[in-house]
CSV table of C-alpha atoms and ligand atoms in Angstrom, one decimal:
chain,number,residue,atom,x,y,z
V,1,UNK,CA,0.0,0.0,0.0
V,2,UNK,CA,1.6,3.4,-0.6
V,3,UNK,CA,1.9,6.2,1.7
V,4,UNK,CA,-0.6,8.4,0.8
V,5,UNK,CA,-3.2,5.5,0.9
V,6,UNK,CA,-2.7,5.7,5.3
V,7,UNK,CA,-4.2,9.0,4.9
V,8,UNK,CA,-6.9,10.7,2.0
V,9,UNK,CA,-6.9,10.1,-1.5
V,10,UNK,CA,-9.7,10.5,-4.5
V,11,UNK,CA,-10.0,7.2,-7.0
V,12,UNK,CA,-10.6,8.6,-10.9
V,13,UNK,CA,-11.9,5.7,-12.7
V,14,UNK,CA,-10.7,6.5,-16.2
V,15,UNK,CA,-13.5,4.0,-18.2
V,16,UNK,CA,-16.1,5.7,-16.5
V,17,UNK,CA,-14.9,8.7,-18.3
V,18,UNK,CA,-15.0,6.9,-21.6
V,19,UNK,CA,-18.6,5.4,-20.7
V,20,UNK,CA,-19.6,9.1,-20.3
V,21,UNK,CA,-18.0,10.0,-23.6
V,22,UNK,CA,-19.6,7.5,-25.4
V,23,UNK,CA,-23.0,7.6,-23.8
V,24,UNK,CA,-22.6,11.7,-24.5
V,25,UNK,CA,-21.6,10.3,-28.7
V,26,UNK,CA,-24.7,8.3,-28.6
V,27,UNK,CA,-26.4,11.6,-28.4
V,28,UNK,CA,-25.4,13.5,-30.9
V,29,UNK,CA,-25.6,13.3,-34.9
V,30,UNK,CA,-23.0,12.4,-37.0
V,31,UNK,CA,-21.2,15.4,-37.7
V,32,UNK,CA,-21.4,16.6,-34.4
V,33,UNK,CA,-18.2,17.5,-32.7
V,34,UNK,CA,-17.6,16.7,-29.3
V,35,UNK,CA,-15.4,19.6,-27.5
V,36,UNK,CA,-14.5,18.0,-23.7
V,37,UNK,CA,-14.7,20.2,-21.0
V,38,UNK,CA,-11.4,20.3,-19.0
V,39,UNK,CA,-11.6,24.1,-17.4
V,40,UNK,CA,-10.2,23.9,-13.6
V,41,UNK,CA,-8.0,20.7,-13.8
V,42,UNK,CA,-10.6,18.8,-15.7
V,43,UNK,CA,-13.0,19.4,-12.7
V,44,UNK,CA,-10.7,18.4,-9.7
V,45,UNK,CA,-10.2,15.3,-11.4
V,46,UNK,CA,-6.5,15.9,-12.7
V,47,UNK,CA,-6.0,17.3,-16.4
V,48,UNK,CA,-3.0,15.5,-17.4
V,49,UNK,CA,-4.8,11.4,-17.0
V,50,UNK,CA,-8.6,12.7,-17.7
V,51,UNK,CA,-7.5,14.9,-20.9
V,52,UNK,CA,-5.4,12.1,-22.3
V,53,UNK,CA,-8.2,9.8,-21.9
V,54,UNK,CA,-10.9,11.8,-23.4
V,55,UNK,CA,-8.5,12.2,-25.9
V,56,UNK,CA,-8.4,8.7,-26.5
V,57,UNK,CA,-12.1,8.5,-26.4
V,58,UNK,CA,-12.2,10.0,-29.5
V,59,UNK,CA,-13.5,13.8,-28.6
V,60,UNK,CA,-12.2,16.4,-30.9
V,61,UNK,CA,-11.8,19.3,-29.1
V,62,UNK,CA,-11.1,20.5,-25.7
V,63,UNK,CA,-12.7,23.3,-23.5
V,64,UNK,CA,-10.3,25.5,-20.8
V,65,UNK,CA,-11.1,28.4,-18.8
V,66,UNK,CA,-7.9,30.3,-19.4
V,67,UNK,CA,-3.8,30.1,-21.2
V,68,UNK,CA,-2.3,28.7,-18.7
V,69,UNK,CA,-4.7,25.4,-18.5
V,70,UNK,CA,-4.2,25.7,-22.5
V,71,UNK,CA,-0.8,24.6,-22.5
V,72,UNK,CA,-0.8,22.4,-19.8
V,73,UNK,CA,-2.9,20.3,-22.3
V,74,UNK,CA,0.0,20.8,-24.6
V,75,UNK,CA,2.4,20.0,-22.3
V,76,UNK,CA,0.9,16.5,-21.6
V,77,UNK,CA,0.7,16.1,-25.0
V,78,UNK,CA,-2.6,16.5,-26.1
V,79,UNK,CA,-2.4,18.7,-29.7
V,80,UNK,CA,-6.4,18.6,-30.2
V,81,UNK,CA,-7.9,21.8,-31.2
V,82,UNK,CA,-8.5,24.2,-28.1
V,83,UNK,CA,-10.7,26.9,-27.2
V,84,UNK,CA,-9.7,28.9,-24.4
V,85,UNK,CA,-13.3,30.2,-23.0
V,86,UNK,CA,-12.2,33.7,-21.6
V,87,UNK,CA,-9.8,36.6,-22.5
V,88,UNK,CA,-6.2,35.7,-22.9
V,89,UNK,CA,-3.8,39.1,-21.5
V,90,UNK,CA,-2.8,40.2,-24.8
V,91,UNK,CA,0.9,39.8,-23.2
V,92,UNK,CA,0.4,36.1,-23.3
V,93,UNK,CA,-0.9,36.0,-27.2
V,94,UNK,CA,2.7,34.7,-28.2
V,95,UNK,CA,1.4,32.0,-26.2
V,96,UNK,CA,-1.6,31.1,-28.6
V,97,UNK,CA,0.3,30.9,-31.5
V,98,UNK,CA,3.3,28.8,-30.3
V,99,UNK,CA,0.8,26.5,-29.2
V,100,UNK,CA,-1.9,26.2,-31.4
V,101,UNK,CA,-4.6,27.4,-29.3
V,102,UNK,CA,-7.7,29.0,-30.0
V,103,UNK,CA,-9.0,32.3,-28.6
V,104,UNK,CA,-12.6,33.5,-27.7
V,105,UNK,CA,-13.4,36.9,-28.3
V,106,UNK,CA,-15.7,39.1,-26.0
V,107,UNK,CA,-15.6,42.4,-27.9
V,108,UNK,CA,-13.8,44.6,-30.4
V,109,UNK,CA,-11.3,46.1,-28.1
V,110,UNK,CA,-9.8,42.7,-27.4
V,111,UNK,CA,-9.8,41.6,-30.7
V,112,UNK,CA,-8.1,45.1,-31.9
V,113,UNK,CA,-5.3,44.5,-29.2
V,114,UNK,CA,-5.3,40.7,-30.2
V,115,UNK,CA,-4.8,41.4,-33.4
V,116,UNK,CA,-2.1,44.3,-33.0
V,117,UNK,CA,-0.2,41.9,-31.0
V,118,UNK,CA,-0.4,39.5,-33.8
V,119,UNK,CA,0.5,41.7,-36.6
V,120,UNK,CA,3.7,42.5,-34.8
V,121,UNK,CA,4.8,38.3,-34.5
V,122,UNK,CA,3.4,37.7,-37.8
V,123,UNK,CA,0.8,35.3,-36.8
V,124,UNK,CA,-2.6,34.4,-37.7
V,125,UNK,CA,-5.0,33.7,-34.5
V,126,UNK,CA,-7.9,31.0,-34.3
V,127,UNK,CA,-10.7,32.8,-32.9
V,128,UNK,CA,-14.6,32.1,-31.8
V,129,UNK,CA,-16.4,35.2,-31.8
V,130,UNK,CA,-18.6,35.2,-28.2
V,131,UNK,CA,-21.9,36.1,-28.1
V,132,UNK,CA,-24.1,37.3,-25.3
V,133,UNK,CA,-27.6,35.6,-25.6
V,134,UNK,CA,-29.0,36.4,-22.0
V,135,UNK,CA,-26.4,35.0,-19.4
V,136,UNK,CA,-24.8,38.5,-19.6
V,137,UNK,CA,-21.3,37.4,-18.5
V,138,UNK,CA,-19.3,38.0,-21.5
V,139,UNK,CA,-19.8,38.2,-24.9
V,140,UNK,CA,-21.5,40.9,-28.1
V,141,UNK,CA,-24.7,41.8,-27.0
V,142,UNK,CA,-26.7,39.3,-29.7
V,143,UNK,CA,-30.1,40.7,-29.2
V,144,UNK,CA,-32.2,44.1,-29.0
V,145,UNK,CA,-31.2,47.1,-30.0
V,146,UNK,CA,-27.4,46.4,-29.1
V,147,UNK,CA,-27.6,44.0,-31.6
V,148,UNK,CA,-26.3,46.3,-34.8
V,149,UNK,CA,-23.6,47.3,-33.1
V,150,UNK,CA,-22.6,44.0,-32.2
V,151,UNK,CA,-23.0,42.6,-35.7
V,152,UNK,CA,-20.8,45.6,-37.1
V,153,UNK,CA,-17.8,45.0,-34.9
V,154,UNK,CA,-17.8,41.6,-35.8
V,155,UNK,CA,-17.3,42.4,-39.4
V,156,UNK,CA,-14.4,44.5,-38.6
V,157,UNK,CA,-12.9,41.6,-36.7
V,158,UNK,CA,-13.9,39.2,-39.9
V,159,UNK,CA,-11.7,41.9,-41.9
V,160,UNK,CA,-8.6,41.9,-39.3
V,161,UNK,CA,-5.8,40.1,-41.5
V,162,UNK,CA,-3.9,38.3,-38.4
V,163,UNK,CA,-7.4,37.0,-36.6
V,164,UNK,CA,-9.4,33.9,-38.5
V,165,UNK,CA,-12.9,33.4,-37.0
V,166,UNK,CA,-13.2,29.5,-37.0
V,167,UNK,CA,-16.0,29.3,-34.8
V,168,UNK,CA,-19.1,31.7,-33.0
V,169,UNK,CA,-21.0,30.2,-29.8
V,170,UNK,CA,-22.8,31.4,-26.7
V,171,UNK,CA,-23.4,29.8,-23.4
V,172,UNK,CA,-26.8,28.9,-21.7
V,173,UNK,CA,-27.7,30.1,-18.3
V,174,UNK,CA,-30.6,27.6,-17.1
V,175,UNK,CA,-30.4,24.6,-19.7
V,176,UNK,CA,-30.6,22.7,-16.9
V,177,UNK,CA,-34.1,23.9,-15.3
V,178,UNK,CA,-37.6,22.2,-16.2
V,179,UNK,CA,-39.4,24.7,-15.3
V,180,UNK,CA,-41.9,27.1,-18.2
V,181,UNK,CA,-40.0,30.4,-17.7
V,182,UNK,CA,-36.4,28.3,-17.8
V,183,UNK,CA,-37.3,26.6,-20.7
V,184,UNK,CA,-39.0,29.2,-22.4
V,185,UNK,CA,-35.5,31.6,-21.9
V,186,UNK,CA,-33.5,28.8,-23.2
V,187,UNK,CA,-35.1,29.2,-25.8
V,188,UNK,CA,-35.2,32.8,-26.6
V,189,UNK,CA,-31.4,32.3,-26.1
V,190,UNK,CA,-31.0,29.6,-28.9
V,191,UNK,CA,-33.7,32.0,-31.2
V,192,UNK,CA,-31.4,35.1,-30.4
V,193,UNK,CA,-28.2,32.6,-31.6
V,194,UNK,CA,-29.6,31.6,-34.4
V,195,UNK,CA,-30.8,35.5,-35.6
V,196,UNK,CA,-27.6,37.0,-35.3
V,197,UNK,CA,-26.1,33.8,-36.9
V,198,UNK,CA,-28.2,34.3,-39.7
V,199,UNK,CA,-27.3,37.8,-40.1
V,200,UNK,CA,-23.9,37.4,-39.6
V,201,UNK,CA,-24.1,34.9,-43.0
V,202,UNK,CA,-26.1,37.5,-44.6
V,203,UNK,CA,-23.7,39.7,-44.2
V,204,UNK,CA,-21.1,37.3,-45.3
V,205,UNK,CA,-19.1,36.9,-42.2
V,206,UNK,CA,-18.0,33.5,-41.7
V,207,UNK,CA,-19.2,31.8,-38.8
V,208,UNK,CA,-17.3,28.9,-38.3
V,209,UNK,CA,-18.2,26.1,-35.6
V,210,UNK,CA,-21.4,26.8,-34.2
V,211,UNK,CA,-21.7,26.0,-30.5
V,212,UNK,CA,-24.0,26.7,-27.3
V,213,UNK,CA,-24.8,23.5,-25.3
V,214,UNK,CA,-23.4,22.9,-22.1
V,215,UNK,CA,-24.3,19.4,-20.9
V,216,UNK,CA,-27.7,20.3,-19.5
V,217,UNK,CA,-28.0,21.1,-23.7
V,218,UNK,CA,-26.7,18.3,-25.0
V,219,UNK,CA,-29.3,16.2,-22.7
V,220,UNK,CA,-32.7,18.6,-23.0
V,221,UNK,CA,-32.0,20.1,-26.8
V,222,UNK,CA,-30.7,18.4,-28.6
V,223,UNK,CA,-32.4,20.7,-31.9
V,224,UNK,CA,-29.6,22.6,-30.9
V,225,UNK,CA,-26.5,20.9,-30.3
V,226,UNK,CA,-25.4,22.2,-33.8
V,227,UNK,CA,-21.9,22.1,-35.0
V,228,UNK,CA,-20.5,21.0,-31.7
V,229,UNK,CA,-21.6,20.6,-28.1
V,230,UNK,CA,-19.5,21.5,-25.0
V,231,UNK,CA,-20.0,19.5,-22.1
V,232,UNK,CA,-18.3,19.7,-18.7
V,233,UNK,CA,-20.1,17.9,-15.9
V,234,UNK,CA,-21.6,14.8,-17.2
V,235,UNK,CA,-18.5,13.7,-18.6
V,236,UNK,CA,-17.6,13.4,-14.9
V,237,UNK,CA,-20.3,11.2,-14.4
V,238,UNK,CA,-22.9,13.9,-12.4
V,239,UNK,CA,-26.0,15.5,-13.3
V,240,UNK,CA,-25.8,19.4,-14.2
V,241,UNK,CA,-28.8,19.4,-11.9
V,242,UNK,CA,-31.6,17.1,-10.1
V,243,UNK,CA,-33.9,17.9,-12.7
V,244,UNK,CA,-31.0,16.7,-15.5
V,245,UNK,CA,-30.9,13.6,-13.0
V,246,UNK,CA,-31.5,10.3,-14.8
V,247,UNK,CA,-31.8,11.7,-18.4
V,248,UNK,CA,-29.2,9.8,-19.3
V,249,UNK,CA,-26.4,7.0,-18.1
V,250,UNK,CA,-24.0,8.7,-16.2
V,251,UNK,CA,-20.8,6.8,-14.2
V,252,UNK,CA,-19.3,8.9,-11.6
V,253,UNK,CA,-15.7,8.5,-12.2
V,254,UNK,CA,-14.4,9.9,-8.7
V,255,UNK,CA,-14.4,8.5,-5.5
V,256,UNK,CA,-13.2,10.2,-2.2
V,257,UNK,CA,-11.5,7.8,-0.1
V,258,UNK,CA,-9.9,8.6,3.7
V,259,UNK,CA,-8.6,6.6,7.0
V,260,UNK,CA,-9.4,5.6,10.6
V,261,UNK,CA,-6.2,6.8,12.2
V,262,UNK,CA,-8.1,6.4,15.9
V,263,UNK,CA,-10.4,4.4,17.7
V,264,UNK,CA,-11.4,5.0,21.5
V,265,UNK,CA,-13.9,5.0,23.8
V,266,UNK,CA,-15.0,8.8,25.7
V,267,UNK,CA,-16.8,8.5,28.8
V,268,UNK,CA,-20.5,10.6,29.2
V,269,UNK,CA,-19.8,14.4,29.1
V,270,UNK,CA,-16.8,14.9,27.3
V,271,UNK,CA,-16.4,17.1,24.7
V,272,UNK,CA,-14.9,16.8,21.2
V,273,UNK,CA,-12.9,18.8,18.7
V,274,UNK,CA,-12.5,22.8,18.2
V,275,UNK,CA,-15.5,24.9,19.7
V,276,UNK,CA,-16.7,22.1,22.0
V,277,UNK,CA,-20.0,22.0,20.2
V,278,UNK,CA,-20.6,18.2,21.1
V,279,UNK,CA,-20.8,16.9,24.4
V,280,UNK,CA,-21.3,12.8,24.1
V,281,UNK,CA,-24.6,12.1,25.8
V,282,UNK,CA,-23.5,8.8,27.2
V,283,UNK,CA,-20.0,6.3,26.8
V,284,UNK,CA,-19.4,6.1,23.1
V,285,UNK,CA,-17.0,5.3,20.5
V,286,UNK,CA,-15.5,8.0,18.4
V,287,UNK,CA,-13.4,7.6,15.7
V,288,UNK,CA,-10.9,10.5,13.8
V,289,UNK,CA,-10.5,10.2,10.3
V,290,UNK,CA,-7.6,11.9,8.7
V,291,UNK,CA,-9.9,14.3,6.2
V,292,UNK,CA,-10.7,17.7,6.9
V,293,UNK,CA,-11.7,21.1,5.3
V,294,UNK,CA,-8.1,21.5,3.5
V,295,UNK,CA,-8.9,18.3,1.8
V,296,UNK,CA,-12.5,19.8,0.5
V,297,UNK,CA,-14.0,18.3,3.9
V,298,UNK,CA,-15.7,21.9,4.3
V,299,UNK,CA,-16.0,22.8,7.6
V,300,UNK,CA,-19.7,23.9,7.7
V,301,UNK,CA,-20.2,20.1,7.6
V,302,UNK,CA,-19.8,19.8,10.9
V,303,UNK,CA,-22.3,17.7,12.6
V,304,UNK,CA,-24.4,17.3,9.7
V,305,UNK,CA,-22.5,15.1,7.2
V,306,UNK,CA,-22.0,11.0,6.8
V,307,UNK,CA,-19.2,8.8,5.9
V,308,UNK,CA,-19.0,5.1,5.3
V,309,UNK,CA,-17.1,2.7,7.2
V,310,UNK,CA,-17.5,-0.9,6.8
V,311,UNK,CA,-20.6,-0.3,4.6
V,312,UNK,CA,-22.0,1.7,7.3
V,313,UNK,CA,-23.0,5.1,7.8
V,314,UNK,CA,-21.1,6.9,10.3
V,315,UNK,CA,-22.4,10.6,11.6
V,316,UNK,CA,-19.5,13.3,11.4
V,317,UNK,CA,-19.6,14.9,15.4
V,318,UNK,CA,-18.1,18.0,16.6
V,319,UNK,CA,-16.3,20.8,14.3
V,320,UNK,CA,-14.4,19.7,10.8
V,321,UNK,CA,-10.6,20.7,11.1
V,322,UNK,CA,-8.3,21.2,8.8
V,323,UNK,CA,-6.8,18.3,8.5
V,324,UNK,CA,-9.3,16.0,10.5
V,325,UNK,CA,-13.1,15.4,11.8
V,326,UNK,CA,-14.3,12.8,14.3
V,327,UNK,CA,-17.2,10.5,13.9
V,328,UNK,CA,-19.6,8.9,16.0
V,329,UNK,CA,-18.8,4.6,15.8
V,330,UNK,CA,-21.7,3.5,17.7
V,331,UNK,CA,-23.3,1.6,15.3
V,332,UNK,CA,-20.2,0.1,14.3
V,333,UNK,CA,-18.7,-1.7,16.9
V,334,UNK,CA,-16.5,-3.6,14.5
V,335,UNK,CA,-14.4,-0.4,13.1
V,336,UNK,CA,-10.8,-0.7,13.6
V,337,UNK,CA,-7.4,1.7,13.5
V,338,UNK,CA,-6.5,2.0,9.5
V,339,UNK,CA,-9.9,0.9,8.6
V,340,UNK,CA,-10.9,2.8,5.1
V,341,UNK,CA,-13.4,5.7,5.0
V,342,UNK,CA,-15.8,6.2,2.3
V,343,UNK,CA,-16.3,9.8,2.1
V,344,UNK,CA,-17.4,9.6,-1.6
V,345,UNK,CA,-18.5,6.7,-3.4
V,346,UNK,CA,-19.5,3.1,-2.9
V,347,UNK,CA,-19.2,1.0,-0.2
V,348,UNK,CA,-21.3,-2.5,0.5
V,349,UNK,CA,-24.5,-1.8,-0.1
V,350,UNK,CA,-24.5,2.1,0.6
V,351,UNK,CA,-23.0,4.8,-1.2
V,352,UNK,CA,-22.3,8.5,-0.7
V,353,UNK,CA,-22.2,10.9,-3.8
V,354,UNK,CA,-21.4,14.0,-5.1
V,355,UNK,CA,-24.7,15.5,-4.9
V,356,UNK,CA,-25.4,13.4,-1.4
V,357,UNK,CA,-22.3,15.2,-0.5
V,358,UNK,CA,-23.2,18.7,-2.2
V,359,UNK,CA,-26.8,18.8,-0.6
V,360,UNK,CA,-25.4,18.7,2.6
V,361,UNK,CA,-23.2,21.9,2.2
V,362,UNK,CA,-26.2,23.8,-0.2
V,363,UNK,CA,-24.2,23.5,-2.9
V,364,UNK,CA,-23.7,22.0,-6.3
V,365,UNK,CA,-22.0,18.6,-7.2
V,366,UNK,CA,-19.7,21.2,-9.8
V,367,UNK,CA,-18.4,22.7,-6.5
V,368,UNK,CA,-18.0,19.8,-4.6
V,369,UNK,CA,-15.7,18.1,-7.1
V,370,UNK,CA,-13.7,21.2,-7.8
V,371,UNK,CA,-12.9,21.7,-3.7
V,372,UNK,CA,-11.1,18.2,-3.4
V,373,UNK,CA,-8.1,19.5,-2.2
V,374,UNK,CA,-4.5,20.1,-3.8
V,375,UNK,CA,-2.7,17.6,-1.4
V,376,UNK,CA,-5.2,14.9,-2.0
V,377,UNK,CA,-3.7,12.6,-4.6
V,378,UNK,CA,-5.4,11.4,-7.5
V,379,UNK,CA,-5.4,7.7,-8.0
V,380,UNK,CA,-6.5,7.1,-11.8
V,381,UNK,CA,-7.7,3.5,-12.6
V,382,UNK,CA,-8.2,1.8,-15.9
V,383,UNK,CA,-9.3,-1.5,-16.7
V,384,UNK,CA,-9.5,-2.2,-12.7
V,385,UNK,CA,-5.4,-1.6,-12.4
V,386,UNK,CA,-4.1,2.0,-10.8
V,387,UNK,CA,-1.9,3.4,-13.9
V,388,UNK,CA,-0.7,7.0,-12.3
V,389,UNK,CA,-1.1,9.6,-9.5
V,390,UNK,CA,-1.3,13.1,-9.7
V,391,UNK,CA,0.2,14.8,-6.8
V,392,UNK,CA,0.0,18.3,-6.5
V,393,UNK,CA,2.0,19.0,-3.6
V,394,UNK,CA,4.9,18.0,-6.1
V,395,UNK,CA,4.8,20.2,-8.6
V,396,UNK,CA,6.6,23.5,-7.2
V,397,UNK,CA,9.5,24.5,-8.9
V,398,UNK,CA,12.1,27.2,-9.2
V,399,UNK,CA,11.6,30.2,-11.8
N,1,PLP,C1,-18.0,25.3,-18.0
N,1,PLP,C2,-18.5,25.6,-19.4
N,1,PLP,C3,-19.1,24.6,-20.1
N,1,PLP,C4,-19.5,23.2,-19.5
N,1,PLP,O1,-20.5,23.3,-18.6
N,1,PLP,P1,-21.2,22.0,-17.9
N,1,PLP,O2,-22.4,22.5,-17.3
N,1,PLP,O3,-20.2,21.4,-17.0
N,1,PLP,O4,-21.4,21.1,-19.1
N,1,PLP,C5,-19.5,24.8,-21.4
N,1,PLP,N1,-19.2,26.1,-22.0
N,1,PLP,C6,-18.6,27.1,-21.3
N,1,PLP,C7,-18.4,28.4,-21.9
N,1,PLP,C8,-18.3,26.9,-19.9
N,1,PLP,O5,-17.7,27.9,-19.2
């Protein structure tokens, strides 16, 4: 067993990833392209094992939030087209070339410094021109009376000489809500796409790859998965949201694993943990398990959360630390020192998931994943062997 494996650690099952892909395929028409989702280390899961992969898998492009998360993809190899999905600091455009990545746009300014920077190194840019349907977070206003304005500045961009529009999307803001008004502003955004699309054509500006579903639109519309869809979540193996839940076959590819480091017995009255906000109400036996809210163990958990030891559920007691939390072993007199702790995922007949473990913080199963802490490694596991680790704690180095 190694080291880290005495303390907490996250399982990535890499097939369930390619289940997800393939169940996502199944989807789609032929002709669709499948652009993978990989912003904020491919959701907590690790970019470097999940990327290469999807990759595998057969996806054709790949989704990042920003440069830097660019060319790490590059850097582990993966040469797939790239579309970063906000501004790049025009002092990084060098960046873009020498790597082959694509840019969004989110208005004329940036594309006039974009392309000034460009002239100057004599390249020619990849770009998808962004357009603001109704999240209003960035983008051309594509509707109304903004919309003009908008269309006009994108056919200055389509004349800039060092910036090639390859593709033009927008982004949904409750694809993933059943309710009338939800649905019905879905799609006013997709009727809004689709009219300044057409008049961008009509004016005979080149639209490239046309793009707007998340995965919440790649399972509720798919009239409007177009050129290529962009999903993030379910590729994970979780539901964009409960209404989303069951749409489709989904496997959750990460687990969240800890360890029993202590077993004893506290006598009526004694207190445990930081702020002394449990008092044990008679003799019991308490266990500490080496998780805590630096792992992504938040600390508003305290005293309302579950994990699983021995296939049982075991109630977290007294205030999360940082590095630890205590739990209550009175239903399982059998627990021992080193046992494991199932914080996420299956174990015997019960199981804990993401959104079992997001609806006990208020939150969403997007958040939960992406808090799993830097210094908990990533296991990944393919074909039921571990092939790597990621380990962040490693990866310092000297400028
Ligand atoms: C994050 C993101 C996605 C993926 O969203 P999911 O809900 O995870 O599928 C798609 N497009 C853009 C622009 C995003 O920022």
């Amino acid at each position: 067993m190694r080291e880290f494996l005495k303390r907490s650690w996250a399982t990535i099952d890499l097939d369930a990833i390619g289940r997800n892909i393939a169940a996502v395929r199944a989807r789609l028409a032929p002709g669709c392209r499948l652009m993978a989702v990989v912003k904020a280390d491919a959701y907590g899961h690790g970019d470097r094992f999940v990327a290469t992969a999807m990759a595998r898998a057969g996806v054709d492009w790949f989704g990042v939030s920003n440069i830097d998360e660019a060319v790490s993809l590059r850097r582990h190899g993966i040469c797939h087209p790239t579309l970063i999905f906000g501004p790049t600091p025009v002092q990084m455009a060098g960046l873009l070339s020498r790597y082959n990545i694509t840019q969004m746009i989110p208005s004329l300014e940036y594309a006039r410094s974009l392309q000034e920077i460009a002239q100057a190194s004599e390249d020619v840019l990849e770009v998808h021109i962004k357009l603001d349907t109704g999240m209003s977070r960035l983008g051309f206003l594509a509707y109304g009376e903004d919309l003009n304005r908008s269309l006009d500045e994108i056919g200055e961009i389509a004349k800039m000489p060092n910036l090639s529009i390859t593709g033009t999307f927008t982004h949904f803001a409750v694809a993933d809500e059943d309710d009338p008004e939800s649905v019905a502003f879905t799609k006013l955004q997709f009727q809004r796409f689709q009219e300044a699309l057409s008049q961008l054509e009509e004016r005979g500006i080149p639209t490239g790859i046309r793009h707007c579903c998340n995965s919440a639109g790649v399972i509720n519309y798919p009239e409007m998965h177009l050129d290529m869809v962009r999903p993030g979540v379910i590729l994970y193996g979780l539901s964009p949201s409960a209404d989303c839940q069951g749409r489709m076959p989904l496997s959750p590819a990460m687990s969240l694993y800890s360890t029993l480091t202590l077993v004893k017995t506290v006598a009526a009255g004694t207190t445990l943990s930081y702020g002394r906000i449990f008092t044990a109400p008679h003799k019991m036996r308490v266990g500490t398990v080496s998780i805590g809210y630096a792992d992504g163990f938040e600390r508003n958990l305290s005293g309302k959360a579950k994990v699983l030891i021995r296939g049982k559920f075991a109630p977290v007691i007294g205030r999360v630390c940082m590095d630890q939390l205590m739990v209550d072993l009175t239903d399982i007199p059998d627990a021992q020192e080193l046992d494991l702790v199932t914080v996420v995922g299956q174990d015997g007949e019960n199981a804990i998931s993401f959104d079992d473990f997001a609806a006990q913080s208020d939150t969403v199963n997007y958040e939960k994943i992406c808090l799993v802490g830097k210094r908990v490694p990533r296991v990944y596991r393919k074909g039921g062997m571990d092939i790597g680790v990621a380990e962040y704690l490693k990866k310092d180095f000297d400028l």
